[in-house]
Tab-separated table of C-alpha atoms in Angstrom:
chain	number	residue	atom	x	y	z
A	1	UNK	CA	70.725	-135.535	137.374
A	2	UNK	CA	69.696	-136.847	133.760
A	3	UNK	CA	70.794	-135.001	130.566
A	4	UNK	CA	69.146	-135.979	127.398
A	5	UNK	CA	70.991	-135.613	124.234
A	6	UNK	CA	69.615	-136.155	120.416
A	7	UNK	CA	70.866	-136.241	117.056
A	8	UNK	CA	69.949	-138.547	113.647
A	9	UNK	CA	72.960	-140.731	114.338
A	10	UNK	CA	76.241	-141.071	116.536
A	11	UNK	CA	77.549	-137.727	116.168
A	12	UNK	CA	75.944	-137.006	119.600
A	13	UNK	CA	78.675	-139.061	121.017
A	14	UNK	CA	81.682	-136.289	121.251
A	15	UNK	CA	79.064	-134.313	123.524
A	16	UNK	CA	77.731	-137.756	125.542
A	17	UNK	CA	81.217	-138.612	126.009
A	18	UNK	CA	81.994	-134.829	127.248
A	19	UNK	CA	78.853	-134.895	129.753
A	20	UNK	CA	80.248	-137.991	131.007
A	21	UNK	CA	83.833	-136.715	132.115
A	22	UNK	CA	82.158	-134.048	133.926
A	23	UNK	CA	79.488	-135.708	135.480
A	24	UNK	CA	79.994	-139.225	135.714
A	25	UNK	CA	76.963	-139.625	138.469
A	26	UNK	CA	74.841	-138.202	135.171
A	27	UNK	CA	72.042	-140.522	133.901
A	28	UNK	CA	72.115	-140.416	130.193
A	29	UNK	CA	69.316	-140.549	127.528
A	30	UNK	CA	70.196	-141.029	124.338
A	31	UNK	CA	67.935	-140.067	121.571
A	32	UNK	CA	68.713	-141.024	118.057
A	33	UNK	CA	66.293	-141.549	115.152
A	34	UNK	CA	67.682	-144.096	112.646
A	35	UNK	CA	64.172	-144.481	110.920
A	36	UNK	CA	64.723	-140.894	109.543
A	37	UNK	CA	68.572	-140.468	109.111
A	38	UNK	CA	70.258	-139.034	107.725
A	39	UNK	CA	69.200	-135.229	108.373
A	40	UNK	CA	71.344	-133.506	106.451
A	41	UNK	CA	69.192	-133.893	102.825
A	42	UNK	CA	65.653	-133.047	104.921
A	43	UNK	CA	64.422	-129.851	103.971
A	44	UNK	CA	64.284	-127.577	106.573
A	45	UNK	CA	60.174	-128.321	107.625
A	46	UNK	CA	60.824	-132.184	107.463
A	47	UNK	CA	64.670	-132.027	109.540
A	48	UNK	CA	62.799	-130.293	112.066
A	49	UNK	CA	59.365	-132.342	112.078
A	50	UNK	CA	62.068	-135.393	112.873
A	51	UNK	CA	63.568	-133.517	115.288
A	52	UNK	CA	60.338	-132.231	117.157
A	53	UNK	CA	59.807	-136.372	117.219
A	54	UNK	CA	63.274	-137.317	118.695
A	55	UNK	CA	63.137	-134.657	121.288
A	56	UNK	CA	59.737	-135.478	122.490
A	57	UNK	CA	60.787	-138.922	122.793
A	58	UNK	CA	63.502	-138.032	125.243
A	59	UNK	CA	61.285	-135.439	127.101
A	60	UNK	CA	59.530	-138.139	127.785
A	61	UNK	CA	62.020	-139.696	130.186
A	62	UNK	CA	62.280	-136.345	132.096
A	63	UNK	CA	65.653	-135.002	131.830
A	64	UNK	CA	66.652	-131.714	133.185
A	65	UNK	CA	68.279	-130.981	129.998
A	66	UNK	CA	68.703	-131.580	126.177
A	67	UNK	CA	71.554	-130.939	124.156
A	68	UNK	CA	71.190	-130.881	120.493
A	69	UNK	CA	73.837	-133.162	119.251
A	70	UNK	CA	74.050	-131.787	115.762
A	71	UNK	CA	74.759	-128.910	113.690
A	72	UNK	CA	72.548	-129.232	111.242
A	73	UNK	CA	69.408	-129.584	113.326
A	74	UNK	CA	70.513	-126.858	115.814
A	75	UNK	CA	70.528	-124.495	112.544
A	76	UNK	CA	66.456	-125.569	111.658
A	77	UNK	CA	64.748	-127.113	114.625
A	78	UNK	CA	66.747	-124.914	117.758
A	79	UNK	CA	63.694	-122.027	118.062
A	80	UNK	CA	60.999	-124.584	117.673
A	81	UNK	CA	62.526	-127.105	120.136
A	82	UNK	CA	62.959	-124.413	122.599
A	83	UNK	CA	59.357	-122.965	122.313
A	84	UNK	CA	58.008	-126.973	122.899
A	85	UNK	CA	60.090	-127.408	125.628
A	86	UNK	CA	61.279	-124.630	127.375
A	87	UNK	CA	61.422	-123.217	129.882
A	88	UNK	CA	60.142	-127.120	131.686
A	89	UNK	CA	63.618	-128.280	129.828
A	90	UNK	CA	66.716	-126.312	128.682
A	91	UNK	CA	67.284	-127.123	125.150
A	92	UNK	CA	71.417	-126.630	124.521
A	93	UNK	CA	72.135	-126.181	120.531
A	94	UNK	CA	75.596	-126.864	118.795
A	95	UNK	CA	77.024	-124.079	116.985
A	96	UNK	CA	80.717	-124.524	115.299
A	97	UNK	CA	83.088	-123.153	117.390
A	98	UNK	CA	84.346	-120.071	114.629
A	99	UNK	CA	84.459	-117.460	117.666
A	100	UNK	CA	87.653	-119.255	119.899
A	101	UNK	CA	89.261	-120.437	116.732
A	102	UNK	CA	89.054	-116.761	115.160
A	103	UNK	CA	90.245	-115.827	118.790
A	104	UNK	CA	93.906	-117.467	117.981
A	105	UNK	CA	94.135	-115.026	115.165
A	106	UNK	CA	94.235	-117.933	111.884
A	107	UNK	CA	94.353	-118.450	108.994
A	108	UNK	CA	91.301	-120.793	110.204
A	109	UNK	CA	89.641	-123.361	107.930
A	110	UNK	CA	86.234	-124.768	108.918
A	111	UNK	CA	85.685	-128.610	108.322
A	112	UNK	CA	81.828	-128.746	107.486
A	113	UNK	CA	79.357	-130.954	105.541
A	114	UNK	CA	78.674	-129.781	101.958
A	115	UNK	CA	75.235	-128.310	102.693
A	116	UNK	CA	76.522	-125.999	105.446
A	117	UNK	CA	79.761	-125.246	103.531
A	118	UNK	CA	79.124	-121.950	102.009
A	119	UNK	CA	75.210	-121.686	104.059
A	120	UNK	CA	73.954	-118.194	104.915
A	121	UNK	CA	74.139	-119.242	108.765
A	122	UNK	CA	77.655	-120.428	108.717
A	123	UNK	CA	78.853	-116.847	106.336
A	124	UNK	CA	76.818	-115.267	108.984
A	125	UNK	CA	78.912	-116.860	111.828
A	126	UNK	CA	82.058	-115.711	109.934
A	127	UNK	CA	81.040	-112.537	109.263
A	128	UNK	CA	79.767	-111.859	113.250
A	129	UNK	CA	83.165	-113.723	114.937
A	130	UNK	CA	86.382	-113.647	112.388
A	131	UNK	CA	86.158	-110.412	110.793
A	132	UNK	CA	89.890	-109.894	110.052
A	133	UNK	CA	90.818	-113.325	109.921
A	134	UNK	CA	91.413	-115.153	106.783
A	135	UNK	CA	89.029	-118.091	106.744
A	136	UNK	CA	88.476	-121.479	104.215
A	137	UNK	CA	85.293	-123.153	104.318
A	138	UNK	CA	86.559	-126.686	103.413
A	139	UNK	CA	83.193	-129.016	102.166
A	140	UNK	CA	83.643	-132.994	103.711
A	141	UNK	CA	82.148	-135.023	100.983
A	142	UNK	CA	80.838	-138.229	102.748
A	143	UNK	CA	82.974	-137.602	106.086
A	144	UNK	CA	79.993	-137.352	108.200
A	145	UNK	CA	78.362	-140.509	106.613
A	146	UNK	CA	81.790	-142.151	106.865
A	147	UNK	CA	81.848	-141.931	110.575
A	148	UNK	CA	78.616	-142.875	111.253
A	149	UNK	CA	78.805	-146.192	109.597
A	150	UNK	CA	82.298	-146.598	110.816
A	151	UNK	CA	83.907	-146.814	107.637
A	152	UNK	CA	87.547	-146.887	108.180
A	153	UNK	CA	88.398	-146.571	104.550
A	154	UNK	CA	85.749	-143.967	103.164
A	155	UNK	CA	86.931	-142.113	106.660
A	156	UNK	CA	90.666	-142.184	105.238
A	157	UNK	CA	89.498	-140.673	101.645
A	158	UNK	CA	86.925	-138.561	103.253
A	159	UNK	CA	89.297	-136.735	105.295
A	160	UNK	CA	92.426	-137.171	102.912
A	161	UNK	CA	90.134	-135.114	100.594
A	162	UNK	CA	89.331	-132.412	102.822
A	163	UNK	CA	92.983	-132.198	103.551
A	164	UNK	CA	93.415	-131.702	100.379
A	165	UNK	CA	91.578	-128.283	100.230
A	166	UNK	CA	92.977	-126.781	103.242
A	167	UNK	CA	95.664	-124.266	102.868
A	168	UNK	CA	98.832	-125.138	103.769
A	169	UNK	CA	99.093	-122.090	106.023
A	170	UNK	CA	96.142	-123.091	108.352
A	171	UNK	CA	96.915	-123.048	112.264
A	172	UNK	CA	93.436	-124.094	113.335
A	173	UNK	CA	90.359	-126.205	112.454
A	174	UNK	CA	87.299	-125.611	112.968
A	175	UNK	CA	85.169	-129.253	113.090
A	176	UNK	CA	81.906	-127.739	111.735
A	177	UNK	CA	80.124	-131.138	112.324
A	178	UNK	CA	79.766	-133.202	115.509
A	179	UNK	CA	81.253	-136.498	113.335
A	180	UNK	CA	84.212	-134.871	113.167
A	181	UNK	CA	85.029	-134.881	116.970
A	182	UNK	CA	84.824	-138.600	116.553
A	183	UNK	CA	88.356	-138.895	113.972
A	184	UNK	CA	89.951	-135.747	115.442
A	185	UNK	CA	93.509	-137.242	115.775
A	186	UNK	CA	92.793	-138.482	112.479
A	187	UNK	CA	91.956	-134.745	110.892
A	188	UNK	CA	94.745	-133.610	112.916
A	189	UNK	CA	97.669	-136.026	111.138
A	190	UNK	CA	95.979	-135.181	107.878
A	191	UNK	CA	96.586	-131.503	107.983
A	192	UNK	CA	99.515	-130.938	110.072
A	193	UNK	CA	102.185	-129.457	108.200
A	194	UNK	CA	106.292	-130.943	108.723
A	195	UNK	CA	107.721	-128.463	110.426
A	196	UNK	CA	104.956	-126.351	111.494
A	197	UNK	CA	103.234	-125.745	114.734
A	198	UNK	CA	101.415	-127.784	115.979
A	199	UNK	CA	97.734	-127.978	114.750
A	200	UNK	CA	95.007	-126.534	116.967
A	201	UNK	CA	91.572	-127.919	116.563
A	202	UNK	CA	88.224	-126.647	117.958
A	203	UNK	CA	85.252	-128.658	118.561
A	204	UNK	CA	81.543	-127.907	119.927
A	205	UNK	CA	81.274	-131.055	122.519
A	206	UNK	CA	83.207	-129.594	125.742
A	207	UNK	CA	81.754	-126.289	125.227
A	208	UNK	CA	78.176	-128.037	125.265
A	209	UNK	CA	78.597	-130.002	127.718
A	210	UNK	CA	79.381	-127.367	129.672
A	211	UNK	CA	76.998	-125.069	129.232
A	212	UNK	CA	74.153	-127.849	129.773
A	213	UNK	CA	75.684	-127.910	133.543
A	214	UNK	CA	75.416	-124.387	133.474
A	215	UNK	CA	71.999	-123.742	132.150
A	216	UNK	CA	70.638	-126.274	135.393
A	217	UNK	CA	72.836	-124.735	137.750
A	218	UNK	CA	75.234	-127.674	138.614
A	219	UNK	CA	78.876	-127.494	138.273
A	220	UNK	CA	81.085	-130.494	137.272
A	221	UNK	CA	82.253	-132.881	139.002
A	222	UNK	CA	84.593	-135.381	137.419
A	223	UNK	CA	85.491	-137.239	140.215
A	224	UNK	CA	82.227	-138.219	141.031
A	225	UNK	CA	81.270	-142.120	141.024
A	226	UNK	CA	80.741	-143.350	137.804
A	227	UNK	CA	76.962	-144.868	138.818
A	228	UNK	CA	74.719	-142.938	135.984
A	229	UNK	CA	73.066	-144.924	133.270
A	230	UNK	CA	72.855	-144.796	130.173
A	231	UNK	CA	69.133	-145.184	128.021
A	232	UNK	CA	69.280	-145.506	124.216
A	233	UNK	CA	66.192	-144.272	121.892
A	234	UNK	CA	66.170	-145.423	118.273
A	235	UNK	CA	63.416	-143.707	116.598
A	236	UNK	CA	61.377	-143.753	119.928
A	237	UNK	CA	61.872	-147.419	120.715
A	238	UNK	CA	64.481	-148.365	123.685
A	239	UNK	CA	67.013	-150.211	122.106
A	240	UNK	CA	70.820	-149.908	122.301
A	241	UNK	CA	74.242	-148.267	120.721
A	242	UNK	CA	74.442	-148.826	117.348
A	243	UNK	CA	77.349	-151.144	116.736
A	244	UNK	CA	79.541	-148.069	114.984
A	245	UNK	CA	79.755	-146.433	118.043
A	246	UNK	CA	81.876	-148.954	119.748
A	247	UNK	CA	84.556	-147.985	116.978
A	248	UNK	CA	85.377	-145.062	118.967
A	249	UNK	CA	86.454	-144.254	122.405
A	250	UNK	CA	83.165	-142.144	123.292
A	251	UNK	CA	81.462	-144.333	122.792
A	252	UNK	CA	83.274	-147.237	124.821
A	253	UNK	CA	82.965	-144.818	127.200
A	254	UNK	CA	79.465	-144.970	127.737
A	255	UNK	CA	79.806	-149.087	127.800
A	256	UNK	CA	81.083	-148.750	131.092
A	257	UNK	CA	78.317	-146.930	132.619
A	258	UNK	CA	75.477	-149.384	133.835
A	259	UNK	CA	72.973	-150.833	131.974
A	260	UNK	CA	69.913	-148.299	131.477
A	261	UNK	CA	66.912	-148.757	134.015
């Protein structure tokens, strides 16, 4: 089994590191395009012209499936990737994860990047899943960028600030951006309340992973031996983890699989 995943940067780690609990025997391909990151300015025509690019690139090592690591280009470049590569490769898209959250009953906030705070598609999300439930769109100026360089201290006043602008009141979280998943625990402490229940937060990455299993008709197997590889793509070339990554546990994870063939 190989699964493909792609994204700008290392946000594609929460899902990597979730296809790798439930199939450790998985081969991994990695698809990342620093040359064009980040994809969050892009317009719409551009974000998904890099996309189209970083996709192909892992197609071309023949997985049986490709998760879009990434909000943002699941939002512009999800019906074009799937008309290139389906129905040869399932193409799995991230969507925030506003339906289980509204599901507890709130008051819900949703963690998201500026340019999807507020966005048509994530109202429209709102408006289709929470109806009923009182909801705070919560912008994360320079979260995502924080994580994906690492940045201990921009993380700390990235997510202090978003803290910030979350009700008091707020039971769950939704992390609107695959970065996120990366400083949960960190998000978590910020916005737990003294006294309060404890904080429930809802990421994409299990639910992904998951459904990638699903759409080639394998089921998981997390005890399986941990012999799949793992094949970074930087922009097309064959290369390795960024350095960030190894700030976080996914993606220590992935150093113990061996070395990509």
């Amino acid at each position: 089994m190989k699964i493909a995943l792609m994204d700008s940067g290392i946000g594609l780690l929460a899902a990597t590191a979730a296809v790798r609990r439930l199939r450790p025997d998985a081969d991994l391909v990695l698809s990342l395009d620093p040359d064009g990151m980040p994809w969050g300015p892009r317009t719409p025509g551009d974000l998904t012209a890099r996309a189209l690019a970083v996709a192909h690139a892992a197609a071309a090592h023949r997985p049986d499936a490709l998760i879009i690591g990434c909000n943002t280009a699941t939002v512009h470049a999800l019906p074009t990737l799937r008309a290139r590569l389906e129905p040869g490769i399932p193409v799995i898209g991230t969507v925030p994860a506003i339906k289980p959250a509204a599901a507890g009953g709130g008051p819900v906030a949703i963690w998201a990047t500026p340019a999807t705070t507020g966005s048509p598609y994530q109202r429209g999300l709102i408006d289709d899943f929470a109806d009923g439930v009182t909801v705070t769109e919560v912008p994360c100026w320079g979260l995502a960028e924080a994580v994906e360089h690492a940045d201990e201290t921009a993380i700390d006043a990235a997510v202090a600030a978003a803290a910030a602008l979350t009700p008091d009141e707020v039971t769950t979280v939704v992390l609107g951006c695959t970065h996120y998943e990366l400083v949960a625990e960190r998000i978590r402490a910020a916005v737990q309340g003294a006294g309060r229940p404890p904080l429930v937060l809802h990421g994409s990455a299990g639910a992904v992973a998951a459904q990638a299993l699903r759409r080639i008709g394998s089921r998981p197997e997390p005890a399986a031996q941990a012999l799949g590889a793992v094949t970074v793509l930087l922009s097309g070339r064959e290369g390795t983890l960024p350095a960030p990554a190894l700030a976080y546990a996914e993606g220590r994870l992935l150093q113990e699989a061996s070395p990509a063939r």
